[in-house]
Amino acid sequence: MTDLDYVEQFHTEGFVFLPELLPHDLLKRMQAELPKVLDEPGPQRFLEDDGTTVRAIYGLHQKEGVWREVATDSVVSKTAKSLSDQDLYVLQWKINPKSAQTGDQWEWHRDFPFWQAEDGVPAPLAFTAGIFLDDIDEENGPLRLVPGSHKSAALQEEREAWERRGITDRESNDWSSLVSNNLSFAISDDGASTLSGDRQAFTACGPAGSVVFFNSNVVHGSLPNRSQRPRTLALISYNPVDNAPKNWPTPRPAYFVNLDPTPLA
Ligand code: SIN
Ligand code: MN
């Protein structure tokens, strides 16, 4: 694919899949550091309904070493910069390990409504790099994306979710509507197929080291992992510095959202 092809595809489809983008060495170093990050107890770690399986780890932007390198000084950050004509910073940095047999679904959703409602991100200009830390195929719960859905208006069900919204209660520390298998801005299967029209959702499958970049308004989700293999997806979200939340009264904890919009070098 030429440079223009992938940038064009990102803008027209709302995502672009770049197989085996990561250099082998960088991938190996991330994989080697992964168990330490998954084992670290703390509020940044979220579990599946079974109460033991790790579902999501947030706050990788607060870590140094390979996690900082991949987000700010790697082929991933360079590619991110090529997809935007604005200065970018890391808005959110998380890992969804989707464990063998027990990793649960992520319902269809767009990311932007969460960032808008919870963090005061003004416009849908952020986008995410989904980095494969495992080989991913149809069996282990791949990410699925609805082509062109970033250009569609909100569905009735999304507007209703928006009416019901209130930002998550900061006191209760219950973030389940943002991280669980029951998301506050979820889209039904019918809604997703309305948006895909006569096109199929794209299933992002490929070897470890592949990366899918997707717009924050693209509808995406994934099924449970019923296979014997994990499906670890590392997700770095980039936002234009000019689109950082301003004077937002109730910031989420810093592991959820980076409140320091220092641009990538
Ligand atoms: C997934 O891990 O399959 C879902 C990614 C996301 O929307 O956070
Ligand atoms: Mn998402």
PDB file of C-alpha atoms and ligand atoms in Angstrom:
ATOM      1  CA  MET A   1       0.000   0.000   0.000  1.00  0.00           C
ATOM      2  CA  THR A   2       1.386   3.426  -0.838  1.00  0.00           C
ATOM      3  CA  ASP A   3       1.451   6.167   1.792  1.00  0.00           C
ATOM      4  CA  LEU A   4      -1.458   7.935   0.178  1.00  0.00           C
ATOM      5  CA  ASP A   5      -3.527   4.760   0.124  1.00  0.00           C
ATOM      6  CA  TYR A   6      -3.377   4.209   3.852  1.00  0.00           C
ATOM      7  CA  VAL A   7      -4.043   7.844   4.767  1.00  0.00           C
ATOM      8  CA  GLU A   8      -6.908   7.965   2.291  1.00  0.00           C
ATOM      9  CA  GLN A   9      -8.331   4.707   3.552  1.00  0.00           C
ATOM     10  CA  PHE A  10      -8.170   5.936   7.151  1.00  0.00           C
ATOM     11  CA  HIS A  11     -10.189   9.004   6.220  1.00  0.00           C
ATOM     12  CA  THR A  12     -12.761   7.345   3.940  1.00  0.00           C
ATOM     13  CA  GLU A  13     -13.314   4.092   5.850  1.00  0.00           C
ATOM     14  CA  GLY A  14     -12.595   5.480   9.310  1.00  0.00           C
ATOM     15  CA  PHE A  15      -9.828   2.934   9.900  1.00  0.00           C
ATOM     16  CA  VAL A  16      -6.816   1.371   8.284  1.00  0.00           C
ATOM     17  CA  PHE A  17      -5.207  -1.987   9.030  1.00  0.00           C
ATOM     18  CA  LEU A  18      -1.411  -2.170   8.765  1.00  0.00           C
ATOM     19  CA  PRO A  19      -0.212  -5.801   9.074  1.00  0.00           C
ATOM     20  CA  GLU A  20       3.035  -6.428  10.983  1.00  0.00           C
ATOM     21  CA  LEU A  21       3.817  -2.740  11.413  1.00  0.00           C
ATOM     22  CA  LEU A  22       5.848  -3.178  14.612  1.00  0.00           C
ATOM     23  CA  PRO A  23       9.522  -4.125  14.409  1.00  0.00           C
ATOM     24  CA  HIS A  24      10.137  -7.550  15.919  1.00  0.00           C
ATOM     25  CA  ASP A  25      12.315  -6.210  18.739  1.00  0.00           C
ATOM     26  CA  LEU A  26       9.718  -3.680  19.921  1.00  0.00           C
ATOM     27  CA  LEU A  27       6.972  -6.301  19.848  1.00  0.00           C
ATOM     28  CA  LYS A  28       9.113  -8.740  21.876  1.00  0.00           C
ATOM     29  CA  ARG A  29       9.888  -6.092  24.489  1.00  0.00           C
ATOM     30  CA  MET A  30       6.190  -5.234  24.899  1.00  0.00           C
ATOM     31  CA  GLN A  31       5.277  -8.910  25.191  1.00  0.00           C
ATOM     32  CA  ALA A  32       8.042  -9.423  27.786  1.00  0.00           C
ATOM     33  CA  GLU A  33       6.781  -6.512  29.939  1.00  0.00           C
ATOM     34  CA  LEU A  34       3.121  -7.511  29.661  1.00  0.00           C
ATOM     35  CA  PRO A  35       2.844  -9.987  32.590  1.00  0.00           C
ATOM     36  CA  LYS A  36       4.186  -7.364  35.018  1.00  0.00           C
ATOM     37  CA  VAL A  37       1.558  -4.862  33.891  1.00  0.00           C
ATOM     38  CA  LEU A  38      -1.290  -7.400  34.045  1.00  0.00           C
ATOM     39  CA  ASP A  39      -0.263  -8.557  37.538  1.00  0.00           C
ATOM     40  CA  GLU A  40       0.020  -5.102  39.068  1.00  0.00           C
ATOM     41  CA  PRO A  41      -2.902  -4.549  41.441  1.00  0.00           C
ATOM     42  CA  GLY A  42      -4.543  -1.119  41.610  1.00  0.00           C
ATOM     43  CA  PRO A  43      -7.508   0.944  40.435  1.00  0.00           C
ATOM     44  CA  GLN A  44      -6.189   0.950  36.844  1.00  0.00           C
ATOM     45  CA  ARG A  45      -6.885  -2.784  36.582  1.00  0.00           C
ATOM     46  CA  PHE A  46     -10.412  -3.974  35.729  1.00  0.00           C
ATOM     47  CA  LEU A  47     -11.681  -7.545  35.921  1.00  0.00           C
ATOM     48  CA  GLU A  48     -14.228  -9.564  33.968  1.00  0.00           C
ATOM     49  CA  ASP A  49     -17.523 -10.571  35.626  1.00  0.00           C
ATOM     50  CA  ASP A  50     -15.837 -13.695  37.029  1.00  0.00           C
ATOM     51  CA  GLY A  51     -13.917 -11.417  39.391  1.00  0.00           C
ATOM     52  CA  THR A  52     -10.515 -12.886  38.555  1.00  0.00           C
ATOM     53  CA  THR A  53      -9.744 -12.513  34.839  1.00  0.00           C
ATOM     54  CA  VAL A  54      -8.119  -9.220  33.859  1.00  0.00           C
ATOM     55  CA  ARG A  55     -10.316  -7.348  31.354  1.00  0.00           C
ATOM     56  CA  ALA A  56      -8.561  -4.008  30.948  1.00  0.00           C
ATOM     57  CA  ILE A  57      -5.509  -2.138  32.207  1.00  0.00           C
ATOM     58  CA  TYR A  58      -5.470   1.644  31.937  1.00  0.00           C
ATOM     59  CA  GLY A  59      -2.785   4.235  32.594  1.00  0.00           C
ATOM     60  CA  LEU A  60       0.041   2.971  30.407  1.00  0.00           C
ATOM     61  CA  HIS A  61       0.761   6.646  29.578  1.00  0.00           C
ATOM     62  CA  GLN A  62       1.919   6.940  33.200  1.00  0.00           C
ATOM     63  CA  LYS A  63       4.573   4.278  32.651  1.00  0.00           C
ATOM     64  CA  GLU A  64       8.042   4.664  31.220  1.00  0.00           C
ATOM     65  CA  GLY A  65      10.203   2.285  29.238  1.00  0.00           C
ATOM     66  CA  VAL A  66       8.765   0.424  26.290  1.00  0.00           C
ATOM     67  CA  TRP A  67       5.218   1.704  26.971  1.00  0.00           C
ATOM     68  CA  ARG A  68       6.288   5.317  26.602  1.00  0.00           C
ATOM     69  CA  GLU A  69       8.538   4.477  23.665  1.00  0.00           C
ATOM     70  CA  VAL A  70       5.818   2.799  21.623  1.00  0.00           C
ATOM     71  CA  ALA A  71       3.344   5.642  22.232  1.00  0.00           C
ATOM     72  CA  THR A  72       5.695   8.564  21.643  1.00  0.00           C
ATOM     73  CA  ASP A  73       8.758   7.468  19.690  1.00  0.00           C
ATOM     74  CA  SER A  74       8.059   4.497  17.443  1.00  0.00           C
ATOM     75  CA  VAL A  75       6.562   3.533  14.129  1.00  0.00           C
ATOM     76  CA  VAL A  76       3.174   3.752  15.860  1.00  0.00           C
ATOM     77  CA  SER A  77       3.552   7.411  16.869  1.00  0.00           C
ATOM     78  CA  LYS A  78       5.093   8.254  13.480  1.00  0.00           C
ATOM     79  CA  THR A  79       2.166   6.644  11.666  1.00  0.00           C
ATOM     80  CA  ALA A  80      -0.293   8.427  13.977  1.00  0.00           C
ATOM     81  CA  LYS A  81       1.327  11.760  13.071  1.00  0.00           C
ATOM     82  CA  SER A  82       0.985  10.953   9.375  1.00  0.00           C
ATOM     83  CA  LEU A  83      -2.776  10.516   9.858  1.00  0.00           C
ATOM     84  CA  SER A  84      -3.331  13.992  11.299  1.00  0.00           C
ATOM     85  CA  ASP A  85      -2.207  17.469  10.327  1.00  0.00           C
ATOM     86  CA  GLN A  86      -2.372  18.661  13.941  1.00  0.00           C
ATOM     87  CA  ASP A  87      -0.072  18.292  16.952  1.00  0.00           C
ATOM     88  CA  LEU A  88      -1.079  15.175  18.891  1.00  0.00           C
ATOM     89  CA  TYR A  89      -0.794  13.974  22.475  1.00  0.00           C
ATOM     90  CA  VAL A  90      -1.662  10.634  24.095  1.00  0.00           C
ATOM     91  CA  LEU A  91      -5.212  10.901  25.461  1.00  0.00           C
ATOM     92  CA  GLN A  92      -5.537   7.337  26.739  1.00  0.00           C
ATOM     93  CA  TRP A  93      -3.308   4.234  26.783  1.00  0.00           C
ATOM     94  CA  LYS A  94      -4.771   0.859  27.773  1.00  0.00           C
ATOM     95  CA  ILE A  95      -4.506  -2.889  27.229  1.00  0.00           C
ATOM     96  CA  ASN A  96      -7.403  -5.317  26.753  1.00  0.00           C
ATOM     97  CA  PRO A  97      -5.954  -8.809  27.192  1.00  0.00           C
ATOM     98  CA  LYS A  98      -9.135 -10.779  26.378  1.00  0.00           C
ATOM     99  CA  SER A  99      -7.966 -13.987  28.034  1.00  0.00           C
ATOM    100  CA  ALA A 100      -8.271 -17.447  26.537  1.00  0.00           C
ATOM    101  CA  GLN A 101     -11.797 -18.820  27.038  1.00  0.00           C
ATOM    102  CA  THR A 102     -12.796 -16.190  29.627  1.00  0.00           C
ATOM    103  CA  GLY A 103     -12.233 -12.849  27.868  1.00  0.00           C
ATOM    104  CA  ASP A 104     -15.668 -11.314  27.320  1.00  0.00           C
ATOM    105  CA  GLN A 105     -17.212  -9.220  24.541  1.00  0.00           C
ATOM    106  CA  TRP A 106     -16.934  -5.496  23.931  1.00  0.00           C
ATOM    107  CA  GLU A 107     -20.329  -4.370  22.688  1.00  0.00           C
ATOM    108  CA  TRP A 108     -20.570  -2.266  19.536  1.00  0.00           C
ATOM    109  CA  HIS A 109     -19.840   1.348  20.407  1.00  0.00           C
ATOM    110  CA  ARG A 110     -18.056   4.508  19.338  1.00  0.00           C
ATOM    111  CA  ASP A 111     -15.332   5.904  21.605  1.00  0.00           C
ATOM    112  CA  PHE A 112     -16.133   9.582  21.167  1.00  0.00           C
ATOM    113  CA  PRO A 113     -19.385   9.700  23.227  1.00  0.00           C
ATOM    114  CA  PHE A 114     -17.475   8.346  26.245  1.00  0.00           C
ATOM    115  CA  TRP A 115     -14.694  10.930  25.942  1.00  0.00           C
ATOM    116  CA  GLN A 116     -17.209  13.698  25.323  1.00  0.00           C
ATOM    117  CA  ALA A 117     -19.513  12.800  28.219  1.00  0.00           C
ATOM    118  CA  GLU A 118     -16.866  11.799  30.758  1.00  0.00           C
ATOM    119  CA  ASP A 119     -13.899  14.011  29.916  1.00  0.00           C
ATOM    120  CA  GLY A 120     -15.265  16.964  27.948  1.00  0.00           C
ATOM    121  CA  VAL A 121     -13.339  16.202  24.750  1.00  0.00           C
ATOM    122  CA  PRO A 122     -14.922  18.758  22.380  1.00  0.00           C
ATOM    123  CA  ALA A 123     -14.856  17.124  18.921  1.00  0.00           C
ATOM    124  CA  PRO A 124     -14.443  13.621  17.435  1.00  0.00           C
ATOM    125  CA  LEU A 125     -10.866  14.191  16.302  1.00  0.00           C
ATOM    126  CA  ALA A 126      -9.084  11.589  18.420  1.00  0.00           C
ATOM    127  CA  PHE A 127      -8.160   8.206  16.994  1.00  0.00           C
ATOM    128  CA  THR A 128      -6.715   4.976  18.314  1.00  0.00           C
ATOM    129  CA  ALA A 129      -3.910   2.616  17.386  1.00  0.00           C
ATOM    130  CA  GLY A 130      -4.926  -0.963  18.249  1.00  0.00           C
ATOM    131  CA  ILE A 131      -1.682  -2.937  18.474  1.00  0.00           C
ATOM    132  CA  PHE A 132      -1.822  -6.731  18.295  1.00  0.00           C
ATOM    133  CA  LEU A 133       0.333  -8.304  21.015  1.00  0.00           C
ATOM    134  CA  ASP A 134      -0.892 -11.768  19.979  1.00  0.00           C
ATOM    135  CA  ASP A 135      -1.755 -13.355  16.672  1.00  0.00           C
ATOM    136  CA  ILE A 136      -5.434 -12.552  16.170  1.00  0.00           C
ATOM    137  CA  ASP A 137      -7.899 -14.543  14.093  1.00  0.00           C
ATOM    138  CA  GLU A 138     -11.642 -15.195  13.923  1.00  0.00           C
ATOM    139  CA  GLU A 139     -11.463 -17.498  16.953  1.00  0.00           C
ATOM    140  CA  ASN A 140      -9.958 -15.314  19.681  1.00  0.00           C
ATOM    141  CA  GLY A 141     -12.285 -12.309  19.653  1.00  0.00           C
ATOM    142  CA  PRO A 142     -10.897  -9.953  16.987  1.00  0.00           C
ATOM    143  CA  LEU A 143     -11.838  -6.296  16.850  1.00  0.00           C
ATOM    144  CA  ARG A 144     -14.579  -5.649  14.278  1.00  0.00           C
ATOM    145  CA  LEU A 145     -15.160  -2.242  12.719  1.00  0.00           C
ATOM    146  CA  VAL A 146     -18.035  -0.864  10.640  1.00  0.00           C
ATOM    147  CA  PRO A 147     -16.614   0.816   7.502  1.00  0.00           C
ATOM    148  CA  GLY A 148     -17.657   4.429   6.986  1.00  0.00           C
ATOM    149  CA  SER A 149     -19.630   4.555  10.250  1.00  0.00           C
ATOM    150  CA  HIS A 150     -17.562   7.531  11.485  1.00  0.00           C
ATOM    151  CA  LYS A 151     -19.491   9.656   8.985  1.00  0.00           C
ATOM    152  CA  SER A 152     -22.952   8.619  10.125  1.00  0.00           C
ATOM    153  CA  ALA A 153     -25.106  10.618  12.495  1.00  0.00           C
ATOM    154  CA  ALA A 154     -25.886   9.187  15.915  1.00  0.00           C
ATOM    155  CA  LEU A 155     -28.543   6.463  15.918  1.00  0.00           C
ATOM    156  CA  GLN A 156     -31.769   6.902  17.853  1.00  0.00           C
ATOM    157  CA  GLU A 157     -30.473   4.481  20.511  1.00  0.00           C
ATOM    158  CA  GLU A 158     -27.289   6.529  20.890  1.00  0.00           C
ATOM    159  CA  ARG A 159     -29.297   9.732  21.235  1.00  0.00           C
ATOM    160  CA  GLU A 160     -31.366   8.055  23.935  1.00  0.00           C
ATOM    161  CA  ALA A 161     -28.198   6.963  25.744  1.00  0.00           C
ATOM    162  CA  TRP A 162     -27.009  10.557  25.521  1.00  0.00           C
ATOM    163  CA  GLU A 163     -30.301  11.808  27.058  1.00  0.00           C
ATOM    164  CA  ARG A 164     -29.887   9.369  29.929  1.00  0.00           C
ATOM    165  CA  ARG A 165     -26.259  10.223  30.467  1.00  0.00           C
ATOM    166  CA  GLY A 166     -24.945  11.824  33.534  1.00  0.00           C
ATOM    167  CA  ILE A 167     -21.256  11.615  33.967  1.00  0.00           C
ATOM    168  CA  THR A 168     -20.212   8.602  35.986  1.00  0.00           C
ATOM    169  CA  ASP A 169     -20.458   9.161  39.715  1.00  0.00           C
ATOM    170  CA  ARG A 170     -16.877  10.016  40.719  1.00  0.00           C
ATOM    171  CA  GLU A 171     -17.512   9.256  44.383  1.00  0.00           C
ATOM    172  CA  SER A 172     -18.717   5.694  43.917  1.00  0.00           C
ATOM    173  CA  ASN A 173     -15.662   4.572  41.944  1.00  0.00           C
ATOM    174  CA  ASP A 174     -17.961   2.342  39.897  1.00  0.00           C
ATOM    175  CA  TRP A 175     -16.666   2.603  36.360  1.00  0.00           C
ATOM    176  CA  SER A 176     -18.413  -0.505  35.052  1.00  0.00           C
ATOM    177  CA  SER A 177     -20.531   1.365  32.477  1.00  0.00           C
ATOM    178  CA  LEU A 178     -17.264   2.434  30.833  1.00  0.00           C
ATOM    179  CA  VAL A 179     -15.283  -0.792  30.989  1.00  0.00           C
ATOM    180  CA  SER A 180     -17.632  -3.774  31.427  1.00  0.00           C
ATOM    181  CA  ASN A 181     -19.503  -5.948  28.947  1.00  0.00           C
ATOM    182  CA  ASN A 182     -22.444  -3.567  29.454  1.00  0.00           C
ATOM    183  CA  LEU A 183     -21.402  -0.172  28.102  1.00  0.00           C
ATOM    184  CA  SER A 184     -23.359   3.049  28.590  1.00  0.00           C
ATOM    185  CA  PHE A 185     -23.135   4.056  24.910  1.00  0.00           C
ATOM    186  CA  ALA A 186     -23.506   0.549  23.467  1.00  0.00           C
ATOM    187  CA  ILE A 187     -25.040   0.066  20.019  1.00  0.00           C
ATOM    188  CA  SER A 188     -27.257  -2.939  19.290  1.00  0.00           C
ATOM    189  CA  ASP A 189     -26.467  -5.510  16.577  1.00  0.00           C
ATOM    190  CA  ASP A 190     -29.385  -4.056  14.601  1.00  0.00           C
ATOM    191  CA  GLY A 191     -27.933  -0.571  14.925  1.00  0.00           C
ATOM    192  CA  ALA A 192     -24.524  -1.754  13.734  1.00  0.00           C
ATOM    193  CA  SER A 193     -26.003  -3.549  10.746  1.00  0.00           C
ATOM    194  CA  THR A 194     -28.069  -0.475   9.851  1.00  0.00           C
ATOM    195  CA  LEU A 195     -24.818   1.478   9.700  1.00  0.00           C
ATOM    196  CA  SER A 196     -22.919  -1.149   7.731  1.00  0.00           C
ATOM    197  CA  GLY A 197     -25.681  -1.245   5.079  1.00  0.00           C
ATOM    198  CA  ASP A 198     -24.746  -3.675   2.334  1.00  0.00           C
ATOM    199  CA  ARG A 199     -21.129  -3.864   3.539  1.00  0.00           C
ATOM    200  CA  GLN A 200     -19.735  -6.321   6.064  1.00  0.00           C
ATOM    201  CA  ALA A 201     -18.012  -5.233   9.236  1.00  0.00           C
ATOM    202  CA  PHE A 202     -14.233  -5.515   8.830  1.00  0.00           C
ATOM    203  CA  THR A 203     -12.681  -8.141  11.111  1.00  0.00           C
ATOM    204  CA  ALA A 204      -9.147  -7.129  12.062  1.00  0.00           C
ATOM    205  CA  CYS A 205      -7.135 -10.369  11.951  1.00  0.00           C
ATOM    206  CA  GLY A 206      -3.389 -10.746  11.511  1.00  0.00           C
ATOM    207  CA  PRO A 207      -0.087 -11.626  13.125  1.00  0.00           C
ATOM    208  CA  ALA A 208       1.181 -10.072  16.347  1.00  0.00           C
ATOM    209  CA  GLY A 209       2.724  -6.690  15.576  1.00  0.00           C
ATOM    210  CA  SER A 210      -0.114  -5.651  13.261  1.00  0.00           C
ATOM    211  CA  VAL A 211      -1.852  -2.356  14.039  1.00  0.00           C
ATOM    212  CA  VAL A 212      -5.318  -1.032  13.210  1.00  0.00           C
ATOM    213  CA  PHE A 213      -5.800   2.744  13.403  1.00  0.00           C
ATOM    214  CA  PHE A 214      -9.414   3.847  13.851  1.00  0.00           C
ATOM    215  CA  ASN A 215     -11.357   7.097  14.187  1.00  0.00           C
ATOM    216  CA  SER A 216     -13.096   7.792  17.526  1.00  0.00           C
ATOM    217  CA  ASN A 217     -16.489   7.828  15.806  1.00  0.00           C
ATOM    218  CA  VAL A 218     -16.093   4.466  14.064  1.00  0.00           C
ATOM    219  CA  VAL A 219     -18.451   1.819  15.422  1.00  0.00           C
ATOM    220  CA  HIS A 220     -16.415  -1.135  16.715  1.00  0.00           C
ATOM    221  CA  GLY A 221     -16.673  -4.079  19.093  1.00  0.00           C
ATOM    222  CA  SER A 222     -15.563  -7.665  19.595  1.00  0.00           C
ATOM    223  CA  LEU A 223     -16.995 -11.044  20.556  1.00  0.00           C
ATOM    224  CA  PRO A 224     -15.904 -13.168  23.544  1.00  0.00           C
ATOM    225  CA  ASN A 225     -12.713 -15.178  23.231  1.00  0.00           C
ATOM    226  CA  ARG A 226     -13.731 -18.850  23.178  1.00  0.00           C
ATOM    227  CA  SER A 227     -10.315 -20.056  22.002  1.00  0.00           C
ATOM    228  CA  GLN A 228      -7.416 -21.459  24.008  1.00  0.00           C
ATOM    229  CA  ARG A 229      -5.284 -18.409  23.172  1.00  0.00           C
ATOM    230  CA  PRO A 230      -5.325 -14.852  24.554  1.00  0.00           C
ATOM    231  CA  ARG A 231      -6.119 -11.910  22.288  1.00  0.00           C
ATOM    232  CA  THR A 232      -4.125  -9.054  23.707  1.00  0.00           C
ATOM    233  CA  LEU A 233      -4.882  -5.689  22.136  1.00  0.00           C
ATOM    234  CA  ALA A 234      -2.939  -2.602  23.240  1.00  0.00           C
ATOM    235  CA  LEU A 235      -4.824   0.629  22.518  1.00  0.00           C
ATOM    236  CA  ILE A 236      -3.137   4.034  22.317  1.00  0.00           C
ATOM    237  CA  SER A 237      -5.505   6.937  21.673  1.00  0.00           C
ATOM    238  CA  TYR A 238      -4.128  10.157  20.187  1.00  0.00           C
ATOM    239  CA  ASN A 239      -5.939  13.493  20.357  1.00  0.00           C
ATOM    240  CA  PRO A 240      -5.041  16.838  18.775  1.00  0.00           C
ATOM    241  CA  VAL A 241      -3.617  19.200  21.411  1.00  0.00           C
ATOM    242  CA  ASP A 242      -6.177  21.817  20.320  1.00  0.00           C
ATOM    243  CA  ASN A 243      -8.955  19.317  21.067  1.00  0.00           C
ATOM    244  CA  ALA A 244      -7.895  18.689  24.683  1.00  0.00           C
ATOM    245  CA  PRO A 245     -10.645  19.208  27.283  1.00  0.00           C
ATOM    246  CA  LYS A 246     -10.548  22.705  28.768  1.00  0.00           C
ATOM    247  CA  ASN A 247     -11.624  23.558  32.328  1.00  0.00           C
ATOM    248  CA  TRP A 248     -13.480  20.281  32.678  1.00  0.00           C
ATOM    249  CA  PRO A 249     -14.949  20.370  36.200  1.00  0.00           C
ATOM    250  CA  THR A 250     -14.829  16.660  37.083  1.00  0.00           C
ATOM    251  CA  PRO A 251     -11.771  14.950  35.650  1.00  0.00           C
ATOM    252  CA  ARG A 252     -11.627  11.184  35.722  1.00  0.00           C
ATOM    253  CA  PRO A 253      -8.641   9.630  37.488  1.00  0.00           C
ATOM    254  CA  ALA A 254      -5.453  10.234  35.516  1.00  0.00           C
ATOM    255  CA  TYR A 255      -5.100   6.550  34.634  1.00  0.00           C
ATOM    256  CA  PHE A 256      -8.257   6.871  32.495  1.00  0.00           C
ATOM    257  CA  VAL A 257      -7.464  10.088  30.729  1.00  0.00           C
ATOM    258  CA  ASN A 258      -4.245  11.998  30.313  1.00  0.00           C
ATOM    259  CA  LEU A 259      -4.841  15.550  31.519  1.00  0.00           C
ATOM    260  CA  ASP A 260      -1.470  16.761  30.252  1.00  0.00           C
ATOM    261  CA  PRO A 261      -1.763  17.585  26.525  1.00  0.00           C
ATOM    262  CA  THR A 262       1.982  17.925  25.891  1.00  0.00           C
ATOM    263  CA  PRO A 263       2.447  17.277  22.160  1.00  0.00           C
ATOM    264  CA  LEU A 264       4.485  14.370  20.830  1.00  0.00           C
ATOM    265  CA  ALA A 265       8.011  15.508  20.038  1.00  0.00           C
TER     266      ALA A 265
HETATM  267  C1  SIN B   1     -11.645  -4.731  22.290  1.00  0.00           C
HETATM  268  O1  SIN B   1     -10.675  -4.870  23.049  1.00  0.00           O
HETATM  269  O2  SIN B   1     -12.005  -5.638  21.525  1.00  0.00           O
HETATM  270  C2  SIN B   1     -12.425  -3.457  22.297  1.00  0.00           C
HETATM  271  C3  SIN B   1     -11.543  -2.302  22.226  1.00  0.00           C
HETATM  272  C4  SIN B   1     -12.195  -1.070  22.786  1.00  0.00           C
HETATM  273  O3  SIN B   1     -13.147  -0.594  22.217  1.00  0.00           O
HETATM  274  O4  SIN B   1     -11.722  -0.603  23.818  1.00  0.00           O
HETATM  275 MN    MN B   2     -13.645   1.423  21.959  1.00  0.00          MN
END
